[in-house]
Coordinates of C-alpha atoms and ligand atoms in Angstrom, one line a residue:
M1 CA 52.4 -87.7 -137.5
N2 CA 55.1 -87.7 -134.9
R3 CA 55.4 -83.9 -135.5
Y4 CA 51.6 -83.6 -135.1
L5 CA 51.7 -85.3 -131.7
N6 CA 54.4 -83.2 -130.6
L7 CA 52.6 -80.1 -131.4
V8 CA 49.5 -81.4 -129.6
I9 CA 51.5 -82.0 -126.5
L10 CA 53.0 -78.7 -126.6
L11 CA 49.9 -77.0 -126.9
L12 CA 48.4 -79.1 -124.0
A13 CA 51.5 -78.2 -122.0
L14 CA 50.9 -74.5 -122.7
V15 CA 47.3 -74.6 -121.6
F16 CA 47.8 -76.6 -118.5
V17 CA 51.0 -75.2 -117.5
N18 CA 51.0 -74.9 -113.7
C19 CA 52.1 -71.5 -112.9
N20 CA 51.9 -71.5 -109.2
R21 CA 54.2 -71.4 -106.4
T22 CA 54.8 -74.6 -104.6
E23 CA 56.5 -73.4 -101.2
K24 CA 55.6 -70.6 -98.9
A25 CA 56.1 -67.4 -100.9
Q26 CA 59.0 -65.2 -100.5
I27 CA 57.9 -61.6 -101.0
N28 CA 60.5 -59.8 -103.3
I29 CA 58.9 -56.4 -103.5
I30 CA 61.2 -53.5 -104.6
P31 CA 61.1 -50.8 -103.3
K32 CA 60.4 -52.5 -99.9
P33 CA 57.0 -51.5 -98.4
E34 CA 56.9 -49.6 -95.2
R35 CA 55.0 -52.4 -93.4
L36 CA 54.5 -56.0 -94.9
Y37 CA 52.8 -59.0 -93.3
V38 CA 52.7 -62.4 -95.1
S39 CA 50.1 -64.9 -94.0
D40 CA 50.0 -68.5 -95.1
R41 CA 46.9 -68.0 -97.1
I42 CA 46.6 -67.9 -100.9
V43 CA 44.4 -65.8 -102.9
T44 CA 43.5 -67.6 -106.1
L45 CA 42.9 -65.6 -109.3
D46 CA 41.1 -67.3 -112.1
A47 CA 38.6 -66.9 -114.9
D48 CA 35.9 -66.0 -112.3
S49 CA 38.1 -63.3 -110.9
R50 CA 37.3 -59.7 -111.7
I51 CA 38.6 -56.4 -111.1
V52 CA 36.2 -54.4 -109.1
F53 CA 36.5 -50.6 -108.8
E54 CA 34.8 -48.3 -106.9
D55 CA 32.7 -46.1 -109.1
P56 CA 32.2 -43.4 -110.5
N57 CA 36.0 -43.2 -111.0
P58 CA 37.5 -43.3 -114.6
A59 CA 41.0 -43.2 -113.3
L60 CA 40.5 -46.3 -111.3
R61 CA 38.8 -48.0 -114.2
L62 CA 42.0 -47.2 -116.2
I63 CA 44.2 -48.7 -113.7
G64 CA 41.9 -51.7 -113.3
E65 CA 42.0 -52.1 -117.3
A66 CA 45.8 -51.9 -117.2
L67 CA 46.0 -54.7 -114.3
A68 CA 43.5 -56.8 -116.5
D69 CA 45.7 -56.4 -119.6
F70 CA 48.7 -57.6 -117.4
I71 CA 47.0 -60.6 -116.3
A72 CA 45.7 -61.3 -119.7
G73 CA 49.0 -61.2 -121.3
S74 CA 50.1 -64.5 -119.5
S75 CA 46.8 -66.2 -118.7
S76 CA 44.1 -68.1 -120.5
F77 CA 41.5 -65.4 -119.1
K78 CA 41.2 -61.8 -118.8
P79 CA 39.6 -60.5 -115.6
E80 CA 36.4 -58.3 -116.3
V81 CA 36.9 -54.7 -114.9
V82 CA 33.5 -53.8 -113.2
P83 CA 32.3 -50.8 -111.3
Y84 CA 31.3 -51.9 -107.7
S85 CA 27.7 -50.7 -108.2
L86 CA 27.3 -53.4 -110.8
A87 CA 29.5 -56.0 -109.2
K88 CA 27.7 -55.8 -105.9
S89 CA 30.0 -58.3 -104.1
I90 CA 33.7 -59.1 -104.1
E91 CA 34.8 -62.7 -103.9
N92 CA 38.2 -64.0 -105.5
D93 CA 38.3 -60.4 -106.9
I94 CA 40.6 -57.5 -106.8
Y95 CA 38.9 -54.4 -105.3
L96 CA 40.4 -50.8 -106.1
S97 CA 39.1 -47.9 -103.9
M98 CA 40.3 -44.4 -103.2
N99 CA 38.3 -44.2 -100.1
L100 CA 41.1 -45.2 -97.5
N101 CA 40.4 -41.8 -95.6
D102 CA 43.6 -41.8 -94.1
S103 CA 45.7 -38.9 -94.3
T104 CA 48.9 -40.3 -93.0
F105 CA 49.3 -42.2 -96.3
G106 CA 49.3 -38.9 -98.3
D107 CA 49.1 -38.8 -102.0
E108 CA 51.2 -41.7 -102.9
G109 CA 50.6 -44.3 -100.2
Y110 CA 48.3 -47.3 -100.3
Q111 CA 47.1 -50.4 -98.4
I112 CA 46.8 -53.9 -99.5
K113 CA 44.7 -56.3 -97.7
S114 CA 44.0 -60.0 -98.7
N115 CA 41.0 -60.8 -96.5
N116 CA 41.3 -64.3 -95.4
G117 CA 42.8 -65.2 -98.8
Q118 CA 39.3 -64.4 -100.3
F119 CA 40.0 -61.1 -102.3
I120 CA 42.5 -58.6 -102.6
S121 CA 41.8 -55.0 -101.8
I122 CA 44.0 -52.0 -102.7
Q123 CA 42.9 -48.9 -101.1
A124 CA 44.4 -45.3 -101.1
N125 CA 43.5 -41.7 -100.7
T126 CA 44.2 -41.0 -104.4
A127 CA 44.1 -42.9 -107.7
R128 CA 48.0 -42.4 -107.8
G129 CA 48.2 -44.3 -104.4
V130 CA 46.1 -47.2 -105.9
F131 CA 48.3 -47.3 -108.9
Y132 CA 51.4 -47.8 -106.5
G133 CA 49.4 -50.5 -104.8
V134 CA 49.0 -52.3 -108.1
Q135 CA 52.5 -52.0 -109.0
S136 CA 53.2 -53.9 -105.6
L137 CA 50.5 -56.3 -106.5
Y138 CA 52.3 -57.2 -109.9
Q139 CA 55.4 -58.2 -107.8
L140 CA 53.4 -60.8 -105.9
F141 CA 53.1 -62.6 -109.2
P142 CA 55.9 -65.2 -110.3
A143 CA 58.2 -64.3 -113.4
E144 CA 55.9 -66.3 -115.5
A145 CA 53.3 -63.7 -115.4
Y146 CA 55.4 -61.3 -117.2
D147 CA 56.1 -63.7 -120.1
L148 CA 53.8 -63.4 -122.8
N149 CA 54.2 -66.9 -124.2
Q150 CA 52.6 -68.2 -120.8
N151 CA 48.9 -69.2 -120.8
C152 CA 48.1 -69.9 -117.2
Q153 CA 44.6 -70.9 -115.9
E154 CA 45.0 -69.3 -112.5
W155 CA 47.4 -67.6 -110.2
E156 CA 48.0 -68.3 -106.5
L157 CA 49.0 -65.0 -104.7
P158 CA 50.3 -65.0 -101.3
A159 CA 47.7 -63.2 -99.1
I160 CA 49.4 -60.3 -97.6
T161 CA 48.8 -57.0 -95.8
V162 CA 50.8 -54.1 -96.9
S163 CA 50.8 -50.3 -95.5
D164 CA 53.2 -48.3 -97.7
K165 CA 54.0 -44.7 -98.6
A166 CA 56.8 -42.8 -100.3
R167 CA 59.8 -41.2 -98.6
F168 CA 60.7 -38.6 -101.2
A169 CA 58.3 -36.8 -103.4
Y170 CA 60.7 -36.6 -106.5
R171 CA 61.9 -39.9 -107.7
G172 CA 63.4 -39.6 -111.1
M173 CA 65.3 -41.5 -113.8
H174 CA 66.9 -39.4 -116.7
L175 CA 67.3 -40.5 -120.3
D176 CA 69.7 -38.6 -123.0
V177 CA 68.5 -39.3 -126.3
S178 CA 70.9 -36.8 -127.9
R179 CA 74.1 -38.8 -128.0
H180 CA 71.9 -41.8 -129.2
M181 CA 68.4 -41.9 -129.9
F182 CA 65.9 -44.6 -128.9
P183 CA 62.7 -45.7 -130.6
V184 CA 59.3 -44.5 -129.1
E185 CA 58.6 -48.0 -128.1
F186 CA 61.6 -48.2 -126.2
V187 CA 60.8 -45.1 -124.4
K188 CA 57.5 -46.5 -123.3
Q189 CA 59.3 -49.6 -122.2
Y190 CA 61.6 -47.4 -120.1
I191 CA 58.6 -45.7 -118.7
D192 CA 57.3 -49.2 -117.7
L193 CA 60.3 -49.8 -115.8
L194 CA 60.0 -46.6 -113.9
A195 CA 56.4 -47.3 -113.0
M196 CA 57.3 -50.9 -111.9
Y197 CA 59.8 -49.1 -109.4
K198 CA 57.4 -46.4 -108.4
Y199 CA 59.4 -43.6 -109.9
N200 CA 57.3 -40.6 -110.9
H201 CA 59.6 -38.3 -113.1
L202 CA 61.4 -38.9 -116.3
H203 CA 63.9 -36.3 -117.2
W204 CA 64.0 -36.3 -120.8
H205 CA 67.3 -34.9 -122.2
L206 CA 66.1 -33.9 -125.7
T207 CA 68.8 -31.3 -127.0
D208 CA 72.6 -31.3 -126.7
D209 CA 75.7 -30.9 -129.1
Q210 CA 75.1 -34.0 -130.9
G211 CA 71.5 -33.9 -132.0
W212 CA 68.4 -32.0 -131.4
R213 CA 65.5 -34.5 -131.1
I214 CA 62.5 -32.6 -130.6
E215 CA 60.3 -31.3 -133.6
I216 CA 59.7 -27.6 -133.3
K217 CA 57.4 -26.2 -135.9
A218 CA 58.5 -22.5 -135.8
F219 CA 62.1 -23.8 -136.4
P220 CA 62.2 -26.6 -138.9
K221 CA 65.9 -26.5 -139.3
L222 CA 66.3 -27.7 -135.8
T223 CA 65.4 -31.1 -136.8
E224 CA 66.2 -30.9 -140.6
V225 CA 69.7 -30.0 -139.8
G226 CA 70.3 -30.1 -136.0
A227 CA 68.8 -33.8 -135.6
W228 CA 71.7 -35.2 -137.8
R229 CA 75.4 -35.6 -137.5
N230 CA 78.0 -36.7 -140.1
E231 CA 79.5 -39.4 -138.1
T232 CA 80.1 -40.7 -134.8
L233 CA 83.4 -41.2 -132.7
V234 CA 84.3 -44.9 -132.3
G235 CA 85.6 -46.2 -128.9
H236 CA 86.4 -44.0 -126.0
G237 CA 86.4 -40.3 -126.1
G238 CA 89.8 -40.2 -124.2
V239 CA 91.6 -42.3 -126.8
R240 CA 93.9 -40.7 -129.3
P241 CA 93.8 -40.6 -132.5
K242 CA 90.0 -40.3 -132.6
V243 CA 88.5 -42.7 -135.0
F244 CA 85.2 -42.3 -136.5
D245 CA 82.6 -44.3 -138.1
G246 CA 81.8 -42.5 -141.4
Q247 CA 78.0 -43.1 -140.8
A248 CA 75.6 -40.4 -140.7
Y249 CA 73.4 -40.7 -137.6
G250 CA 70.2 -38.9 -136.3
G251 CA 66.5 -38.7 -135.9
F252 CA 64.0 -36.9 -133.8
Y253 CA 60.5 -37.4 -132.2
T254 CA 57.7 -35.6 -133.8
Q255 CA 55.1 -33.6 -131.8
S256 CA 52.6 -36.3 -132.4
E257 CA 55.1 -38.9 -130.8
I258 CA 56.0 -36.7 -127.9
R259 CA 52.1 -36.3 -127.2
E260 CA 51.8 -40.0 -127.4
I261 CA 54.7 -40.5 -124.9
V262 CA 53.5 -37.9 -122.4
D263 CA 50.1 -39.4 -122.4
Y264 CA 51.7 -43.0 -121.9
A265 CA 53.8 -41.7 -119.0
A266 CA 50.7 -39.8 -117.4
L267 CA 48.6 -42.9 -117.4
R268 CA 51.5 -44.4 -115.4
Y269 CA 51.7 -41.4 -113.0
I270 CA 55.0 -40.2 -114.4
T271 CA 55.5 -36.5 -115.3
I272 CA 58.0 -36.0 -118.1
I273 CA 60.4 -33.0 -117.5
P274 CA 61.8 -32.0 -120.8
E275 CA 65.3 -30.6 -120.9
I276 CA 66.3 -27.9 -123.5
E277 CA 69.9 -27.3 -123.0
M278 CA 70.9 -23.6 -122.7
P279 CA 73.4 -21.5 -122.9
G280 CA 75.7 -24.5 -123.6
H281 CA 75.7 -27.9 -125.2
A282 CA 73.8 -25.9 -128.2
S283 CA 76.1 -27.1 -131.1
A284 CA 73.1 -28.9 -132.7
A285 CA 70.8 -25.8 -132.5
L286 CA 73.8 -23.4 -133.8
A287 CA 74.3 -25.7 -136.7
A288 CA 70.7 -25.0 -137.6
Y289 CA 70.7 -21.4 -136.7
P290 CA 74.2 -20.2 -136.9
E291 CA 73.2 -16.5 -136.3
L292 CA 72.3 -17.4 -132.7
G293 CA 76.0 -18.0 -131.8
C294 CA 78.6 -15.5 -131.0
T295 CA 80.8 -16.0 -134.1
G296 CA 78.2 -16.7 -136.6
G297 CA 79.5 -20.0 -137.3
P298 CA 79.7 -22.1 -139.3
Y299 CA 79.0 -24.8 -136.7
K300 CA 78.3 -28.5 -137.0
V301 CA 76.4 -31.0 -134.9
E302 CA 79.2 -32.6 -133.0
T303 CA 80.4 -35.9 -133.9
S304 CA 82.4 -36.7 -130.7
W305 CA 81.6 -36.1 -126.9
G306 CA 82.8 -33.3 -124.5
V307 CA 82.1 -29.8 -123.7
F308 CA 82.2 -27.3 -126.7
D309 CA 83.0 -23.6 -126.8
D310 CA 80.1 -22.6 -129.1
I311 CA 77.3 -21.7 -127.0
F312 CA 74.3 -19.4 -127.4
C313 CA 75.1 -15.6 -127.8
T314 CA 73.1 -13.3 -125.4
K315 CA 71.7 -11.2 -128.2
E316 CA 68.1 -10.6 -128.2
E317 CA 67.5 -12.9 -131.3
T318 CA 68.6 -15.8 -128.9
F319 CA 65.6 -15.0 -126.5
T320 CA 63.1 -14.6 -129.1
F321 CA 64.2 -17.9 -130.4
L322 CA 64.2 -19.8 -127.1
E323 CA 61.0 -18.4 -126.2
Q324 CA 59.3 -19.6 -129.2
V325 CA 61.0 -23.1 -128.7
L326 CA 59.8 -22.9 -125.2
D327 CA 56.2 -22.1 -126.1
E328 CA 56.0 -25.2 -128.2
V329 CA 57.7 -27.3 -125.5
M330 CA 55.1 -26.0 -122.8
D331 CA 52.4 -26.9 -125.1
L332 CA 53.5 -30.4 -125.4
F333 CA 54.6 -30.9 -121.7
P334 CA 52.1 -30.2 -119.0
S335 CA 55.1 -30.6 -116.4
T336 CA 55.2 -27.5 -114.1
Y337 CA 59.0 -28.1 -114.3
I338 CA 61.0 -27.4 -117.4
H339 CA 64.6 -28.3 -117.1
I340 CA 66.7 -25.6 -119.0
G341 CA 70.2 -27.3 -118.6
G342 CA 72.8 -24.6 -117.5
D343 CA 75.8 -26.9 -117.3
E344 CA 79.1 -26.9 -118.8
A345 CA 78.8 -23.5 -120.8
P346 CA 82.2 -22.2 -121.4
K347 CA 82.7 -18.7 -121.4
T348 CA 85.4 -18.3 -124.1
R349 CA 83.0 -17.0 -126.9
W350 CA 81.4 -14.5 -124.6
K351 CA 84.5 -13.1 -123.6
A352 CA 85.4 -12.3 -127.2
C353 CA 81.9 -11.2 -128.2
K354 CA 81.1 -7.6 -128.6
Q355 CA 77.3 -8.1 -128.1
C356 CA 77.9 -10.1 -125.1
Q357 CA 80.2 -7.9 -123.6
Q358 CA 77.7 -5.0 -124.3
T359 CA 75.2 -6.9 -122.4
I360 CA 77.6 -7.4 -119.4
K361 CA 77.9 -3.5 -119.4
S362 CA 74.5 -2.4 -119.9
E363 CA 72.9 -4.8 -117.3
G364 CA 75.8 -3.8 -114.8
L365 CA 77.0 -7.3 -114.5
A366 CA 80.4 -8.2 -113.1
D367 CA 81.5 -10.9 -115.4
E368 CA 80.5 -13.7 -117.8
H369 CA 79.0 -15.8 -114.7
E370 CA 76.7 -13.2 -113.9
L371 CA 75.8 -13.0 -117.7
Q372 CA 75.0 -16.6 -117.3
S373 CA 72.9 -15.9 -114.3
W374 CA 71.2 -13.1 -116.1
F375 CA 70.5 -15.3 -119.1
I376 CA 68.9 -18.0 -116.9
Q377 CA 66.8 -15.5 -114.9
R378 CA 65.5 -13.9 -118.0
I379 CA 64.3 -17.6 -119.2
E380 CA 62.9 -18.3 -115.7
K381 CA 60.9 -15.1 -116.0
Y382 CA 59.4 -16.1 -119.3
L383 CA 58.5 -19.7 -117.9
N384 CA 57.3 -18.2 -114.4
A385 CA 54.9 -16.0 -116.5
H386 CA 53.5 -19.1 -118.1
G387 CA 52.9 -20.9 -114.8
R388 CA 56.0 -23.1 -115.1
R389 CA 59.2 -23.4 -112.9
I390 CA 62.9 -24.1 -113.9
I391 CA 65.2 -26.8 -113.0
G392 CA 68.9 -26.5 -113.9
W393 CA 72.2 -28.3 -113.3
D394 CA 74.1 -27.0 -110.4
E395 CA 76.2 -24.5 -112.5
I396 CA 73.1 -22.0 -112.3
L397 CA 74.2 -21.3 -108.7
E398 CA 77.3 -19.6 -110.3
G399 CA 76.7 -15.8 -110.7
G400 CA 73.6 -16.0 -108.6
L401 CA 70.6 -18.3 -108.5
A402 CA 67.5 -17.5 -110.3
P403 CA 64.7 -16.5 -107.7
D404 CA 62.5 -19.7 -108.0
A405 CA 64.9 -22.1 -109.5
T406 CA 65.4 -25.8 -108.4
V407 CA 68.9 -27.2 -108.6
M408 CA 70.0 -30.5 -109.7
S409 CA 73.2 -31.2 -108.0
W410 CA 75.4 -33.3 -110.2
R411 CA 78.9 -32.2 -109.4
G412 CA 78.8 -34.1 -105.9
T413 CA 76.5 -32.8 -103.3
A414 CA 77.7 -29.3 -102.8
G415 CA 75.1 -27.7 -105.4
G416 CA 72.2 -29.3 -103.6
I417 CA 73.6 -28.4 -100.1
A418 CA 74.0 -24.8 -101.2
A419 CA 70.7 -24.4 -102.9
A420 CA 68.9 -25.9 -99.7
Q421 CA 70.9 -23.7 -97.4
M422 CA 69.5 -20.6 -99.6
G423 CA 65.9 -22.0 -99.1
H424 CA 65.7 -23.4 -102.7
D425 CA 64.6 -26.8 -103.6
A426 CA 67.1 -29.3 -104.9
I427 CA 67.3 -32.8 -106.6
M428 CA 70.4 -35.0 -105.8
T429 CA 71.9 -36.6 -108.7
P430 CA 75.6 -36.8 -107.7
G431 CA 78.2 -38.4 -110.2
S432 CA 79.3 -40.5 -107.3
H433 CA 76.0 -42.6 -106.8
C434 CA 73.6 -41.5 -109.5
Y435 CA 75.4 -41.6 -112.9
F436 CA 74.1 -44.8 -114.4
D437 CA 76.6 -44.4 -117.5
H438 CA 79.3 -45.3 -115.2
Y439 CA 80.7 -48.8 -114.8
Q440 CA 78.8 -51.2 -112.5
G441 CA 81.4 -53.9 -112.5
D442 CA 84.9 -54.6 -113.4
P443 CA 86.0 -52.5 -116.4
A444 CA 88.1 -55.4 -117.6
V445 CA 85.0 -57.5 -118.4
E446 CA 82.2 -55.0 -118.8
P447 CA 81.0 -53.1 -121.9
L448 CA 82.8 -49.8 -122.8
A449 CA 81.4 -47.1 -120.4
I450 CA 82.4 -43.4 -120.0
G451 CA 84.2 -44.3 -116.8
G452 CA 83.6 -44.2 -113.0
Y453 CA 82.8 -47.1 -110.8
T454 CA 79.3 -47.2 -109.2
P455 CA 78.4 -50.8 -108.3
L456 CA 74.9 -51.8 -107.3
S457 CA 75.8 -51.7 -103.4
K458 CA 77.0 -48.2 -103.7
V459 CA 73.8 -46.8 -105.3
Y460 CA 71.9 -48.8 -102.5
A461 CA 74.0 -47.2 -99.8
Y462 CA 73.2 -43.7 -101.2
E463 CA 71.5 -41.3 -98.7
P464 CA 70.0 -38.2 -100.5
I465 CA 69.8 -36.0 -97.2
P466 CA 73.3 -34.5 -96.8
E467 CA 74.5 -34.4 -93.1
E468 CA 75.3 -30.8 -93.5
L469 CA 71.7 -29.7 -93.6
T470 CA 69.5 -28.9 -90.7
E471 CA 66.1 -30.9 -90.7
K472 CA 64.4 -27.7 -91.9
Q473 CA 66.9 -27.4 -94.8
S474 CA 66.5 -30.9 -95.6
K475 CA 62.9 -30.5 -96.6
H476 CA 64.2 -28.7 -99.7
I477 CA 65.9 -32.1 -100.8
L478 CA 62.8 -33.3 -103.0
G479 CA 64.6 -36.5 -103.8
A480 CA 67.1 -37.9 -106.3
Q481 CA 67.5 -39.1 -109.8
A482 CA 69.8 -41.3 -111.8
N483 CA 71.1 -39.9 -115.0
V484 CA 71.7 -42.0 -118.1
W485 CA 73.9 -40.3 -120.4
S486 CA 74.0 -42.3 -123.9
E487 CA 77.5 -41.4 -125.3
Y488 CA 78.5 -45.2 -125.1
L489 CA 74.9 -46.4 -124.9
K490 CA 73.6 -47.1 -128.5
N491 CA 70.8 -49.4 -128.3
P492 CA 67.9 -50.0 -126.0
E493 CA 69.5 -53.3 -124.6
D494 CA 72.6 -51.1 -123.7
I495 CA 70.3 -48.8 -121.6
T496 CA 68.6 -51.5 -119.8
Y497 CA 71.9 -53.2 -119.0
M498 CA 73.0 -50.1 -117.2
V499 CA 69.7 -49.3 -115.5
L500 CA 68.8 -53.0 -114.5
P501 CA 69.1 -53.5 -111.5
R502 CA 70.7 -50.1 -110.5
M503 CA 67.2 -48.4 -110.7
A504 CA 65.7 -50.9 -108.4
A505 CA 68.3 -50.0 -105.7
L506 CA 67.7 -46.4 -106.3
S507 CA 64.0 -47.0 -106.1
E508 CA 64.4 -48.4 -102.6
V509 CA 66.6 -45.5 -101.6
L510 CA 63.7 -43.1 -102.8
W511 CA 60.7 -44.8 -101.6
S512 CA 61.4 -47.0 -98.6
P513 CA 62.0 -45.6 -95.0
A514 CA 65.8 -45.0 -94.6
K515 CA 66.0 -47.2 -91.7
S516 CA 64.5 -50.2 -93.3
R517 CA 67.5 -50.4 -95.9
E518 CA 69.5 -53.7 -95.5
W519 CA 71.8 -54.6 -98.4
E520 CA 71.7 -58.4 -97.7
N521 CA 68.0 -58.3 -97.8
F522 CA 67.9 -56.4 -101.0
Y523 CA 70.3 -58.9 -102.4
D524 CA 68.1 -61.6 -101.5
R525 CA 65.2 -60.0 -103.1
L526 CA 67.2 -59.6 -106.6
P527 CA 66.8 -63.0 -108.2
A528 CA 63.1 -62.6 -108.5
H529 CA 63.7 -59.4 -110.2
F530 CA 66.2 -60.9 -112.7
Q531 CA 63.8 -63.6 -113.5
R532 CA 61.2 -60.9 -114.4
Y533 CA 63.7 -59.0 -116.5
K534 CA 64.2 -62.3 -118.3
A535 CA 60.7 -63.0 -119.0
L536 CA 60.1 -59.5 -120.2
G537 CA 63.0 -60.3 -122.7
L538 CA 65.3 -57.4 -121.2
N539 CA 69.0 -57.3 -121.0
Y540 CA 70.2 -56.7 -117.7
S541 CA 73.3 -56.9 -115.5
L542 CA 74.6 -59.5 -113.1
A543 CA 77.7 -57.4 -112.5
V544 CA 76.8 -57.5 -108.6
N545 CA 78.1 -61.1 -108.6
Q546 CA 81.3 -60.1 -110.5
I547 CA 84.5 -60.1 -108.7
K548 CA 86.4 -56.9 -108.9
V549 CA 90.1 -57.4 -109.5
E550 CA 92.1 -54.4 -108.4
K551 CA 95.7 -54.0 -109.2
I552 CA 97.6 -52.6 -106.1
L553 CA 100.9 -52.0 -104.8
L554 CA 102.0 -54.2 -101.9
A555 CA 104.9 -53.5 -99.5
D556 CA 108.1 -52.7 -101.3
S557 CA 106.1 -51.6 -104.4
V558 CA 105.5 -55.1 -105.4
A559 CA 102.6 -55.5 -107.8
G560 CA 99.8 -57.3 -106.1
L561 CA 96.1 -58.2 -106.7
N562 CA 93.1 -57.4 -104.5
L563 CA 89.7 -59.2 -105.0
K564 CA 86.6 -57.6 -104.1
T565 CA 83.1 -58.8 -104.0
E566 CA 79.9 -56.8 -102.9
V567 CA 77.9 -60.1 -102.5
P568 CA 76.9 -60.3 -98.8
N569 CA 79.0 -63.0 -97.1
G570 CA 80.6 -63.7 -100.3
V571 CA 83.8 -65.8 -100.2
I572 CA 86.3 -66.1 -103.0
Y573 CA 88.4 -69.2 -103.9
Y574 CA 91.0 -68.8 -106.9
T575 CA 93.5 -70.7 -108.8
T576 CA 96.5 -69.4 -110.8
D577 CA 97.6 -72.6 -112.7
G578 CA 94.5 -72.7 -114.9
T579 CA 92.6 -75.3 -113.1
A580 CA 88.9 -74.8 -112.1
P581 CA 88.8 -73.2 -108.5
D582 CA 86.5 -74.8 -105.9
T583 CA 86.5 -74.8 -102.1
L584 CA 89.7 -76.8 -102.0
S585 CA 91.4 -74.0 -103.8
A586 CA 93.1 -70.9 -102.1
R587 CA 90.7 -68.8 -100.5
F588 CA 91.2 -65.1 -100.9
L589 CA 91.7 -63.4 -97.6
Q590 CA 94.3 -60.7 -98.4
P591 CA 96.1 -59.0 -101.6
F592 CA 98.8 -61.3 -103.1
D593 CA 101.7 -60.9 -105.2
Q594 CA 100.9 -60.9 -109.0
S595 CA 104.3 -61.6 -110.4
E596 CA 104.1 -65.1 -111.5
I597 CA 100.5 -64.9 -112.4
T598 CA 99.1 -64.8 -115.9
I599 CA 95.8 -66.3 -115.5
L600 CA 93.6 -66.0 -112.4
K601 CA 90.5 -68.0 -112.2
M602 CA 87.9 -67.2 -109.2
Q603 CA 84.7 -68.8 -108.0
L604 CA 82.5 -66.9 -105.7
Y605 CA 80.6 -68.8 -102.9
R606 CA 77.7 -67.5 -100.5
N607 CA 76.7 -69.6 -97.6
G608 CA 78.4 -72.8 -99.2
Q609 CA 76.6 -72.5 -102.6
K610 CA 78.3 -71.3 -105.8
V611 CA 77.4 -67.9 -107.0
G612 CA 77.6 -67.7 -110.9
D613 CA 80.1 -69.4 -113.0
I614 CA 83.8 -69.3 -112.8
Q615 CA 85.2 -65.8 -113.5
Q616 CA 88.8 -65.3 -115.0
R617 CA 91.1 -62.4 -115.8
A618 CA 94.2 -62.4 -118.0
I619 CA 96.7 -60.7 -115.8
S620 CA 99.2 -58.5 -117.5
V621 CA 102.9 -58.3 -116.3
S622 CA 102.9 -54.8 -115.6
A623 CA 101.0 -53.3 -112.9
D624 CA 98.7 -50.4 -113.8
K625 CA 99.7 -48.4 -110.8
Ligands
LIG701 C1 76.1 -33.2 -116.7 O1 76.5 -34.4 -116.3 N1 76.7 -32.3 -117.6 C2 74.9 -32.5 -116.0
LIG702 ZN1 77.7 -13.3 -128.0

């Protein structure tokens, strides 16, 4: 009986749960809208609310249905999606229209109005613009709305007015599925995150040395052989001796799965750019078809990370192969851009290969760098003839850039600058700010990563337009992208940990006006996003609140410790005797001698409030430097 009562109480609690805000709303939209006005009024959405779209317009209906599904997920009601011609009026409804008729908003901008708190209208010039308006609307809901266990009867949303548009046309996230592979459901979830932050490109890294992940019907061995490796390196690639796990690893996406993902992304206004790596990072393809290498093999699908000497030979057979692969790739991906890789292709094999040397001679090329350029240009011609354009990593500049190529600048910004100065388009993705496989917190307490240190504030401070460019050249910087290489990221939770919240920070770099960026203001909007990640069941990083403990040398080569926080107005108190630090403990003001210290305990404060829990580090006697 008791248990039954408990159940009834629980069910009642679920039915009548109050999901509304009590105090005046803080608006936490990321990326920050260009203009935002918050009124004191509230718009109430309940079982009588509808989503009214201007008809006839199938794209708006689809956006409306997705919005209705979102609301239904955590509500006791699902709004009806109705064309305006049938709805006749708008009261307590959400109205979607693409009759904004204001060219200053472009293709991606939108306006939200919450007329006197009666209804919400989202207007744009295009369905894409309406979609981004709806993404902002989602962020007016409290975190409970993202939790499928909720069953709210009504939602009170702050009545706001927004005018917004994108700063950069290319806003990208990348995903490496070769080093580790992720289920179709996760790729979709990743796409949802991109949509939430108004990204419009997913760069899908489908092939590499450690696995070929796309079904190609003309070459079944690519996935029968090339998708599988015998084992995988354990721990960091820099550690010797190398240790392997002895477990076969692999998998691939079927063409039908790929179509499903491409369609899923298209509904979210995201273009997927497939990457097929050439001429390097080709071990998996060569393991399947050894005749395409310079030595004839045998080759293996690689089991550790790095750059490998065996690359595609420049013989005719390779082009026949690649063209057939690209035919199927083009059939699967409607994207104008196809990424052809081009990075990290050692020239060792080409130097020793009779056929490659013959190509250099017969084509009148100076060296192997020009041979790589010739290779890429040949592929470019093929893709151009099919109405597509190439993107390549910045190595495609070496030996001469293909005439229509867009450069993805990853070894710093020099490649992007050179491309823009030559009148080519470029996408910035420098390792310094845009490699989300790098550490985001103190490596001492973070999960194993490839290296680097790219904390959230650094991503947020990134400026994609290099100072070296004139205004005209700057127009060639289409935008930027974060890369998520998966050597050390094995599971979906590892990926989300590395991108959340860094992809939120980059979204603001890419979408919001440059002058509106303010780190402290961004930091203040983050907790609402953390709550949403939690409601969605996503693993995310709180490293922004972590104290970075740096070993440094003080005067006279004394080993010292420096403590750093990126939290705005963050103040650190610490102890070295094992006791819990508080505001009566030593306050960190300058680096100090570490010689007597074995345990360091720290507490971060901001505006008089604790930020997170006590953080501690065991301090080893020897300084690292
Ligand atoms: C790259 O990180 N090799 C593009
Ligand atoms: Zn060769």
